[in-house]
Coordinates of C-alpha atoms in Angstrom, one line a residue:
X174 CA 17.9 17.3 9.4
X175 CA 19.9 16.2 6.6
X176 CA 21.0 12.9 5.0
X177 CA 23.5 10.8 7.1
X178 CA 25.8 8.1 6.1
X179 CA 25.9 4.7 7.9
X180 CA 27.9 1.7 7.3
X181 CA 24.9 0.5 5.2
X182 CA 24.6 3.6 3.1
X183 CA 23.1 7.0 3.2
X184 CA 19.8 7.7 5.3
X185 CA 17.8 10.2 3.9
X186 CA 15.7 12.5 5.9
X187 CA 12.9 13.1 3.5
X188 CA 11.9 13.0 -0.1
X189 CA 13.5 16.0 -1.0
X190 CA 16.8 15.0 -0.1
X191 CA 16.3 11.4 -1.8
X192 CA 15.2 13.3 -5.0
X193 CA 18.3 15.8 -4.8
X194 CA 20.3 12.3 -5.0
X195 CA 18.7 10.7 -8.0
X196 CA 17.6 13.7 -10.2
X197 CA 19.8 14.5 -13.1
X198 CA 22.0 17.7 -12.8
X199 CA 19.9 19.4 -15.6
X200 CA 17.2 18.4 -18.0
X201 CA 15.1 15.4 -17.6
X202 CA 11.3 14.8 -17.8
X203 CA 9.1 16.4 -15.2
X204 CA 6.9 14.1 -13.2
X205 CA 3.5 15.4 -11.8
X206 CA 1.8 14.7 -8.6
X207 CA -1.7 13.2 -9.7
X208 CA -3.4 14.8 -6.6
X209 CA -2.3 18.3 -7.2
X210 CA -0.5 18.8 -10.7
X211 CA 2.7 20.0 -8.8
X212 CA 5.9 18.9 -10.1
X213 CA 7.3 16.2 -8.0
X214 CA 10.9 16.0 -9.6
X215 CA 12.7 15.1 -13.0
X216 CA 13.9 11.8 -14.4
X217 CA 16.7 11.3 -16.7
X218 CA 15.1 9.6 -19.7
X219 CA 17.2 6.5 -20.7
X220 CA 17.6 5.4 -24.4
X221 CA 17.9 1.9 -26.1
X222 CA 21.7 2.7 -26.1
X223 CA 21.5 3.4 -22.3
X224 CA 19.5 -0.1 -21.9
X225 CA 22.0 -1.9 -24.0
X226 CA 25.0 -0.7 -22.0
X227 CA 23.2 -1.6 -18.9
X228 CA 22.6 -5.2 -20.1
X229 CA 26.2 -5.5 -21.1
X230 CA 27.3 -4.5 -17.6
X231 CA 24.8 -6.7 -16.1
X232 CA 26.0 -9.7 -18.0
X233 CA 29.5 -9.0 -17.2
X234 CA 28.8 -8.7 -13.5
X235 CA 26.5 -11.9 -13.4
X236 CA 29.2 -14.8 -13.0
X237 CA 30.7 -12.9 -10.0
X238 CA 27.5 -12.3 -8.4
X239 CA 26.6 -15.8 -8.8
X240 CA 29.9 -17.1 -7.4
X241 CA 29.3 -15.4 -4.2
X242 CA 26.9 -18.2 -3.3
X243 CA 23.5 -18.3 -1.5
X244 CA 24.7 -17.4 1.8
X245 CA 26.3 -14.3 1.0
X246 CA 23.6 -13.3 -1.7
X247 CA 21.1 -13.7 1.4
X248 CA 23.3 -11.4 3.7
X249 CA 23.5 -8.8 1.2
X250 CA 19.6 -8.8 0.4
X251 CA 19.0 -8.6 4.1
X252 CA 21.2 -5.6 4.4
X253 CA 19.4 -4.1 1.5
X254 CA 16.0 -4.6 3.3
X255 CA 17.7 -2.8 6.2
X256 CA 18.6 0.0 3.8
X257 CA 14.8 0.5 2.5
X258 CA 13.7 0.5 6.3
X259 CA 16.3 3.1 7.2
X260 CA 14.9 5.3 4.5
X261 CA 11.3 4.1 4.8
X262 CA 9.7 7.7 5.3
X263 CA 11.6 9.4 2.5
X264 CA 10.6 6.5 -0.2
X265 CA 6.9 6.6 1.3
X266 CA 6.8 10.2 0.7
X267 CA 8.3 10.3 -2.7
X268 CA 5.9 7.3 -3.6
X269 CA 3.0 9.2 -2.4
X270 CA 3.5 12.3 -4.1
X271 CA 4.4 10.5 -7.6
X272 CA 1.9 7.6 -7.6
X273 CA -0.9 9.5 -5.6
X274 CA -1.5 6.9 -2.7
X275 CA -2.0 8.1 0.7
X276 CA 0.7 7.6 3.2
X277 CA -1.7 5.7 5.5
X278 CA -4.1 2.9 5.2
X279 CA -2.9 0.1 2.8
X280 CA -0.9 2.6 0.9
X281 CA 2.5 4.2 0.6
X282 CA 4.0 3.4 4.0
X283 CA 2.5 -0.1 3.7
X284 CA 3.8 -0.5 0.1
X285 CA 7.6 0.5 1.4
X286 CA 7.2 -2.0 4.4
X287 CA 6.0 -4.8 2.0
X288 CA 9.0 -3.9 -0.3
X289 CA 11.4 -4.7 2.6
X290 CA 9.3 -7.8 3.7
X291 CA 9.5 -9.3 0.3
X292 CA 13.0 -8.7 0.1
X293 CA 13.6 -10.6 3.3
X294 CA 11.2 -13.3 2.1
X295 CA 13.4 -14.0 -0.9
X296 CA 16.3 -15.0 1.6
X297 CA 13.9 -17.4 3.7
X298 CA 14.2 -20.6 1.7
X299 CA 17.0 -23.0 1.0
X300 CA 17.1 -24.0 -2.7
X301 CA 18.7 -27.4 -2.4
X302 CA 19.4 -30.0 -5.1
X303 CA 16.4 -32.6 -5.3
X304 CA 17.0 -36.2 -5.7
X305 CA 14.5 -37.3 -8.3
X306 CA 15.5 -40.9 -8.8
X307 CA 17.8 -43.0 -6.7
X308 CA 17.0 -46.8 -7.3
X309 CA 20.3 -48.5 -7.4
X310 CA 21.0 -47.9 -10.9
X311 CA 19.8 -44.3 -11.8
X312 CA 20.9 -41.3 -9.5
X313 CA 19.3 -38.1 -10.9
X314 CA 19.4 -34.9 -9.2
X315 CA 17.7 -31.7 -10.0
X316 CA 19.7 -28.4 -9.5
X317 CA 18.5 -24.9 -9.9
X318 CA 21.0 -22.7 -11.6
X319 CA 21.2 -18.9 -12.2
X320 CA 19.7 -18.1 -15.6
X321 CA 21.9 -14.9 -16.4
X322 CA 20.3 -11.4 -16.9
X323 CA 16.6 -10.9 -15.8
X324 CA 14.8 -7.9 -17.4
X325 CA 12.2 -6.5 -15.4
X326 CA 9.3 -4.5 -16.5
X327 CA 7.2 -3.1 -13.9
X328 CA 3.7 -1.1 -13.6
X329 CA 2.6 2.2 -12.1
X330 CA 0.3 1.1 -9.5
X331 CA 2.6 -0.5 -7.1
X332 CA 6.0 0.6 -8.6
X333 CA 8.2 -0.3 -5.6
X334 CA 6.7 -3.5 -4.1
X335 CA 6.2 -5.1 -7.7
X336 CA 9.8 -4.2 -8.6
X337 CA 11.0 -5.9 -5.2
X338 CA 8.8 -9.0 -6.3
X339 CA 10.8 -8.9 -9.6
X340 CA 14.2 -8.2 -8.6
X341 CA 14.5 -10.1 -4.9
X342 CA 14.1 -13.7 -6.3
X343 CA 16.0 -12.9 -9.4
X344 CA 19.1 -11.6 -7.4
X345 CA 18.8 -14.2 -4.6
X346 CA 19.3 -17.0 -7.4
X347 CA 22.3 -15.4 -8.9
X348 CA 20.9 -13.4 -11.6
X349 CA 21.4 -9.8 -12.3
X350 CA 18.6 -7.7 -13.0
X351 CA 17.9 -4.7 -15.3
X352 CA 14.5 -2.7 -14.2
X353 CA 12.5 -0.6 -16.7
X354 CA 9.8 1.1 -14.5
X355 CA 6.6 2.7 -15.8
X356 CA 6.9 6.1 -17.5
X357 CA 4.3 7.3 -14.9
X358 CA 6.3 6.3 -11.8
X359 CA 10.0 6.3 -12.6
X360 CA 11.2 8.3 -9.6
X361 CA 10.0 5.7 -7.1
X362 CA 12.0 2.8 -8.7
X363 CA 15.0 4.9 -9.5
X364 CA 14.9 5.9 -5.7
X365 CA 14.5 2.3 -4.5
X366 CA 17.3 1.0 -6.8
X367 CA 19.5 4.1 -5.5
X368 CA 18.8 3.0 -1.9
X369 CA 19.5 -0.8 -2.5
X370 CA 22.7 0.1 -4.4
X371 CA 24.2 1.6 -1.4
X372 CA 24.5 -2.0 -0.4
X373 CA 24.5 -4.2 -3.2
X374 CA 27.8 -4.8 -5.5
X375 CA 28.3 -2.5 -8.4
X376 CA 26.6 -3.6 -11.6
X377 CA 24.4 -6.1 -10.3
X378 CA 21.2 -4.3 -10.3
X379 CA 20.3 -1.4 -13.0
X380 CA 17.3 0.8 -13.7
X381 CA 16.6 2.4 -16.8
X382 CA 13.6 4.8 -17.2
X383 CA 12.4 5.2 -20.5
X384 CA 9.6 5.2 -23.1
X385 CA 8.1 2.3 -25.1
X386 CA 11.0 1.6 -27.0
X387 CA 13.1 0.8 -24.0
X388 CA 10.4 -1.7 -23.0
X389 CA 10.5 -3.2 -26.4
X390 CA 14.2 -3.6 -26.3
X391 CA 13.9 -5.5 -23.1
X392 CA 11.6 -8.0 -24.5
X393 CA 13.9 -8.6 -27.7
X394 CA 17.4 -8.1 -26.1
X395 CA 19.6 -11.1 -27.1
X396 CA 21.4 -10.8 -23.7
X397 CA 18.4 -10.9 -21.4
X398 CA 17.5 -14.5 -20.3
X399 CA 14.3 -14.1 -18.4
X400 CA 11.6 -11.4 -18.4
X401 CA 9.2 -10.6 -15.5
X402 CA 6.4 -8.4 -16.3
X403 CA 3.4 -7.2 -14.5
X404 CA 0.9 -4.8 -16.5
X405 CA -2.0 -5.3 -19.1
X406 CA -2.7 -8.4 -20.9
X407 CA -2.5 -6.6 -24.4
X408 CA 1.2 -5.3 -23.3
X409 CA 2.0 -8.8 -22.2
X410 CA 1.0 -10.5 -25.6
X411 CA 3.4 -7.9 -27.3
X412 CA 6.3 -9.1 -24.9
X413 CA 5.5 -12.6 -25.5
X414 CA 5.6 -11.9 -29.3
X415 CA 8.8 -9.9 -29.1
X416 CA 10.7 -12.5 -26.8
X417 CA 9.9 -15.5 -29.2
X418 CA 12.9 -15.2 -31.4
X419 CA 15.3 -15.5 -28.3
X420 CA 13.0 -18.0 -26.5
X421 CA 13.4 -16.2 -23.2
X422 CA 11.9 -17.6 -19.9
X423 CA 8.7 -15.6 -19.0
X424 CA 6.8 -14.7 -15.9
X425 CA 3.8 -12.8 -16.8
X426 CA 1.5 -11.3 -14.4
X427 CA -1.5 -9.9 -16.4
X428 CA -4.8 -8.0 -16.3
X429 CA -7.4 -9.3 -14.2
X430 CA -11.1 -8.6 -13.5
X431 CA -11.3 -10.5 -10.1
X432 CA -14.9 -11.7 -9.1
X433 CA -16.2 -11.9 -5.6
X434 CA -19.0 -14.5 -5.0
X435 CA -21.1 -13.9 -1.8
X436 CA -23.0 -17.0 -0.4
X437 CA -26.4 -16.4 1.2
X438 CA -25.3 -17.3 4.7
X439 CA -22.9 -14.3 5.2
X440 CA -23.2 -11.5 7.8
X441 CA -23.2 -8.6 5.5
X442 CA -22.1 -6.0 8.4
X443 CA -19.3 -8.5 9.3
X444 CA -17.7 -8.8 5.8
X445 CA -18.1 -5.3 4.6
X446 CA -14.8 -3.7 5.7
X447 CA -13.0 -6.4 4.2
X448 CA -15.1 -6.4 1.1
X449 CA -14.4 -2.8 0.8
X450 CA -10.7 -3.1 0.9
X451 CA -10.7 -6.0 -1.3
X452 CA -12.1 -3.7 -4.0
X453 CA -10.8 -0.2 -3.1
X454 CA -7.3 -1.0 -1.9
X455 CA -5.0 1.5 -3.7
X456 CA -8.2 3.3 -4.8
X457 CA -8.9 0.2 -6.9
X458 CA -5.9 0.3 -9.0
X459 CA -4.7 -3.0 -8.2
X460 CA -4.5 -6.1 -10.5
X461 CA -5.9 -8.6 -8.0
X462 CA -8.6 -6.3 -6.7
X463 CA -12.2 -7.2 -6.3
X464 CA -13.7 -5.7 -9.4
X465 CA -17.1 -7.4 -9.5
X466 CA -19.2 -8.6 -6.8
X467 CA -22.0 -11.0 -7.2
X468 CA -24.6 -11.1 -4.6
X469 CA -27.7 -13.4 -4.2
X470 CA -31.0 -11.5 -4.1
X471 CA -32.0 -12.6 -0.7
X472 CA -29.0 -11.0 0.8
X473 CA -28.3 -8.1 -1.9
X474 CA -29.9 -5.2 0.0
X475 CA -28.0 -5.9 3.2
X476 CA -24.7 -6.1 1.4
X477 CA -25.2 -3.0 -0.5
X478 CA -26.3 -1.2 2.7
X479 CA -23.4 -2.4 4.7
X480 CA -20.6 -1.3 1.8
X481 CA -22.4 2.1 1.5
X482 CA -22.0 2.6 5.3
X483 CA -18.2 1.6 5.1
X484 CA -17.3 3.4 2.0
X485 CA -18.8 6.7 3.4
X486 CA -16.4 6.6 6.3
X487 CA -13.2 6.5 3.9
X488 CA -11.7 9.9 3.2
X489 CA -10.2 10.6 0.0
X490 CA -7.9 13.3 -0.8
X491 CA -4.1 14.1 -1.5
X492 CA -1.8 11.6 0.0
X493 CA 0.5 13.6 2.4
X494 CA -2.6 14.5 4.2
X495 CA -2.3 11.9 7.1
X496 CA -6.1 11.4 7.4
X497 CA -6.8 10.3 3.9
X498 CA -6.8 6.5 3.0
X499 CA -8.0 6.8 -0.7
X500 CA -6.2 9.0 -3.3
X501 CA -6.3 10.0 -6.9
X502 CA -6.3 7.8 -10.1
X503 CA -2.6 8.0 -10.8
X504 CA -3.0 9.4 -14.5
X505 CA -5.5 11.1 -16.8
X506 CA -6.0 8.2 -19.1
X507 CA -6.9 5.8 -16.2
X508 CA -9.3 8.6 -14.8
X509 CA -11.1 8.8 -18.2
X510 CA -11.4 5.0 -18.5
X511 CA -13.2 4.9 -15.1
X512 CA -15.4 7.8 -15.7
X513 CA -16.3 6.5 -19.1
X514 CA -17.3 2.9 -17.7
X515 CA -19.5 4.4 -14.9
X516 CA -21.1 6.7 -17.2
X517 CA -21.8 3.9 -19.7
X518 CA -23.3 1.9 -16.8
X519 CA -25.6 4.7 -15.6
X520 CA -26.8 5.4 -19.3
X521 CA -27.6 1.7 -19.6
X522 CA -29.9 1.9 -16.5
X523 CA -27.7 0.9 -13.5
X524 CA -28.5 2.5 -10.3
X525 CA -25.7 4.8 -8.4
X526 CA -25.7 3.7 -5.0
X527 CA -22.7 5.9 -4.1
X528 CA -20.4 8.5 -5.8
X529 CA -20.3 8.9 -9.7
X530 CA -20.4 12.4 -9.8
X531 CA -16.8 13.7 -9.9
X532 CA -16.1 17.5 -9.4
X533 CA -15.2 18.8 -12.9
X534 CA -13.0 21.7 -11.5
X535 CA -11.4 19.9 -8.7
X536 CA -7.6 19.4 -8.9
X537 CA -6.0 16.1 -9.3
X538 CA -7.4 13.0 -10.8
X539 CA -9.9 12.3 -8.1
X540 CA -12.8 10.1 -8.8
X541 CA -15.4 9.6 -6.0
X542 CA -15.8 6.1 -4.3
X543 CA -18.5 4.6 -6.5
X544 CA -20.8 1.8 -5.9
X545 CA -23.1 0.8 -8.9
X546 CA -26.1 -1.6 -8.3
X547 CA -29.0 -3.0 -10.3
X548 CA -26.6 -3.5 -13.0
X549 CA -26.7 -5.9 -16.1
X550 CA -24.1 -8.6 -15.9
X551 CA -22.9 -7.9 -19.6
X552 CA -22.4 -4.0 -18.8
X553 CA -19.1 -2.7 -19.8
X554 CA -18.3 -1.9 -16.2
X555 CA -18.6 -5.5 -15.1
X556 CA -16.9 -7.1 -18.2
X557 CA -13.8 -4.7 -18.8
X558 CA -11.3 -3.9 -16.0
X559 CA -12.0 -0.5 -14.7
X560 CA -8.9 -0.3 -12.4
X561 CA -10.3 2.4 -10.3
X562 CA -12.7 3.2 -7.4
X563 CA -15.8 1.9 -8.9
X564 CA -17.4 -1.4 -8.0
X565 CA -20.3 -2.9 -9.9
X566 CA -22.5 -5.1 -7.4
X567 CA -24.2 -7.6 -9.6
X568 CA -27.8 -9.2 -8.2
X569 CA -27.8 -13.1 -9.1
X570 CA -30.6 -15.6 -8.5
X571 CA -28.3 -17.9 -6.7
X572 CA -24.8 -19.3 -6.2
X573 CA -24.7 -21.3 -9.4
X574 CA -25.6 -18.2 -11.5
X575 CA -22.7 -16.2 -9.8
X576 CA -20.2 -19.0 -10.6
X577 CA -21.2 -18.8 -14.3
X578 CA -20.8 -15.2 -14.4
X579 CA -17.6 -15.2 -12.6
X580 CA -16.1 -17.7 -15.2
X581 CA -17.5 -16.1 -18.1
X582 CA -14.5 -13.9 -18.9
X583 CA -11.0 -14.7 -20.4
X584 CA -9.0 -13.6 -17.3
X585 CA -8.6 -15.3 -14.0
X586 CA -6.2 -13.6 -11.8
X587 CA -8.0 -13.7 -8.3
X588 CA -11.5 -14.5 -7.1
X589 CA -13.0 -14.6 -3.8
X590 CA -15.9 -16.4 -1.9
X591 CA -17.6 -15.1 1.0
X592 CA -19.3 -17.3 3.6
X593 CA -19.9 -18.3 7.2
X594 CA -19.6 -21.9 6.3
X595 CA -15.9 -22.6 5.3
X596 CA -16.5 -25.9 3.7
X597 CA -19.3 -24.5 1.4
X598 CA -17.0 -21.7 0.4
X599 CA -14.2 -24.2 -0.5
X600 CA -16.4 -26.1 -2.5
X601 CA -17.5 -23.0 -4.5
X602 CA -13.9 -21.7 -4.7
X603 CA -12.8 -25.0 -6.3
X604 CA -15.1 -24.1 -9.2
X605 CA -13.7 -20.5 -9.7
X606 CA -11.3 -20.2 -12.7
X607 CA -8.6 -18.2 -11.0
X608 CA -4.9 -18.4 -10.1
X609 CA -5.8 -17.6 -6.4
X610 CA -9.2 -17.7 -4.7
X611 CA -9.6 -16.2 -1.4
X612 CA -12.2 -17.1 1.3
X613 CA -13.6 -14.1 3.2
X614 CA -10.8 -11.7 2.0
X615 CA -9.5 -10.5 -1.4
X616 CA -6.3 -9.6 -2.5
X617 CA -4.4 -10.7 0.9
X618 CA -1.0 -11.9 -0.8
X619 CA 1.6 -13.3 1.5
X620 CA 5.3 -13.7 0.4
X621 CA 5.2 -17.3 1.4
X622 CA 2.3 -18.3 -0.9
X623 CA 2.7 -18.7 -4.6
X624 CA 0.8 -16.1 -6.8
X625 CA 0.1 -16.4 -10.4
X626 CA -2.8 -16.0 -13.1
X627 CA -5.1 -18.5 -15.0
X628 CA -6.4 -17.9 -18.5
X629 CA -5.1 -14.6 -20.0
X630 CA -4.0 -13.2 -16.7
X631 CA -0.7 -14.6 -17.2
X632 CA 1.7 -17.7 -16.3
X633 CA 4.3 -18.4 -14.1
X634 CA 4.4 -18.2 -10.3
X635 CA 5.9 -15.5 -8.0
X636 CA 6.8 -15.6 -4.1
X637 CA 7.7 -18.3 -2.0
X638 CA 9.9 -21.4 -3.0
X639 CA 8.1 -21.7 -6.2
X640 CA 8.9 -18.1 -7.2
X641 CA 12.7 -18.7 -6.6
X642 CA 12.7 -21.7 -8.9
X643 CA 10.9 -19.6 -11.5
X644 CA 13.9 -17.4 -12.0
X645 CA 16.3 -20.3 -12.1
X646 CA 17.3 -22.8 -14.8
X647 CA 16.6 -26.4 -13.8
X648 CA 19.5 -28.6 -14.5
X649 CA 19.4 -32.5 -14.2
X650 CA 22.7 -34.4 -13.4
X651 CA 22.1 -38.0 -14.2
X652 CA 24.6 -40.7 -13.3

């Protein structure tokens, strides 16, 4: 079977055909599969000059895109979602090979499906003018106008879905977009944009793969009006500094080290699977994953036992093997971080409950599913974001101690409370310093529900109506 054309663009039968459409005719940088080391494909590396040219074209195209109006932009974005769904398997296969995540479970096919769903969600709301005062003397109305060009800088952990989180609301509100993907996973984003641009008007959406200098140029570019960034807190701070001279609008979704607080009334077996996926979705490589779990001593052993039982049933291996639901770390640098933090915990006297013994001769960046118990609350594995398949489970005397530890760090993206008493869980949730607190789940995002961080986990909201307003310029017309 080969690629076929439809009125909504080309449908690619598999990742090989999709790669053939996006790879440079010659040259380019090779991208390797983190599960096998095999070459996935080649990407044309953009330069600062390429970025400048793309921004100029996006700037020129923006007034026409804005002039189409909300109804036509909605139609086109829904057609773009159709194009993603028509190419879902090819996109998922490419994503699995480049990022490493398995096809099944909450992984590659899930991510591609989420990309289409979030694209449609950006069309689901009316962004109407809001009358703020009408008292017979003053009549003031708030409107939401396009900003201009949005520069989006994305991460390597959910490259397709987070790109959609950035581009979908921006386009809906009449902006044009220039994406700079992670150097680790550029093919996924280039392929996604290629599929979308089968439907969207020319010059509305651009992608420029490249290195650090391209990202730095996005942050300082005088023609970029807004930056959306998902990534580490340290990189976010650099972007904030670089953007200051042009006073860009910013949405910053930065690093997290999410805490989970278990209350003594839980049924350990009933929550174990949700606890596991809260921590180990995408093999732990998720900003809002559960990264430190606080459990009262009276139920500690039961929670540990239930988690071990679930974790032992989750197969890890190359993503294209349909049976696997956990994959490798995406890159060697991240593998080393996880291995170092786990070894530091073990050397400090923590107890290995499961895993923590990687095969040194294994192909790919596989780190075994690891549970660490009897660990000091101030261990590096607890207070530093591991971003991988290693969960520290900290024993506490009571819920008050758990809350104190949960709030002790300078990050606060998400948190969770686990209890059979919803009222009590809600009371505890209100005391946790995080942008989102889930009850009896962790990281279950929804395109209708606003999402953003507290403290040094960033600022600005994504998703829902709030997310649309965040990529628009409020304008008050008074009189």
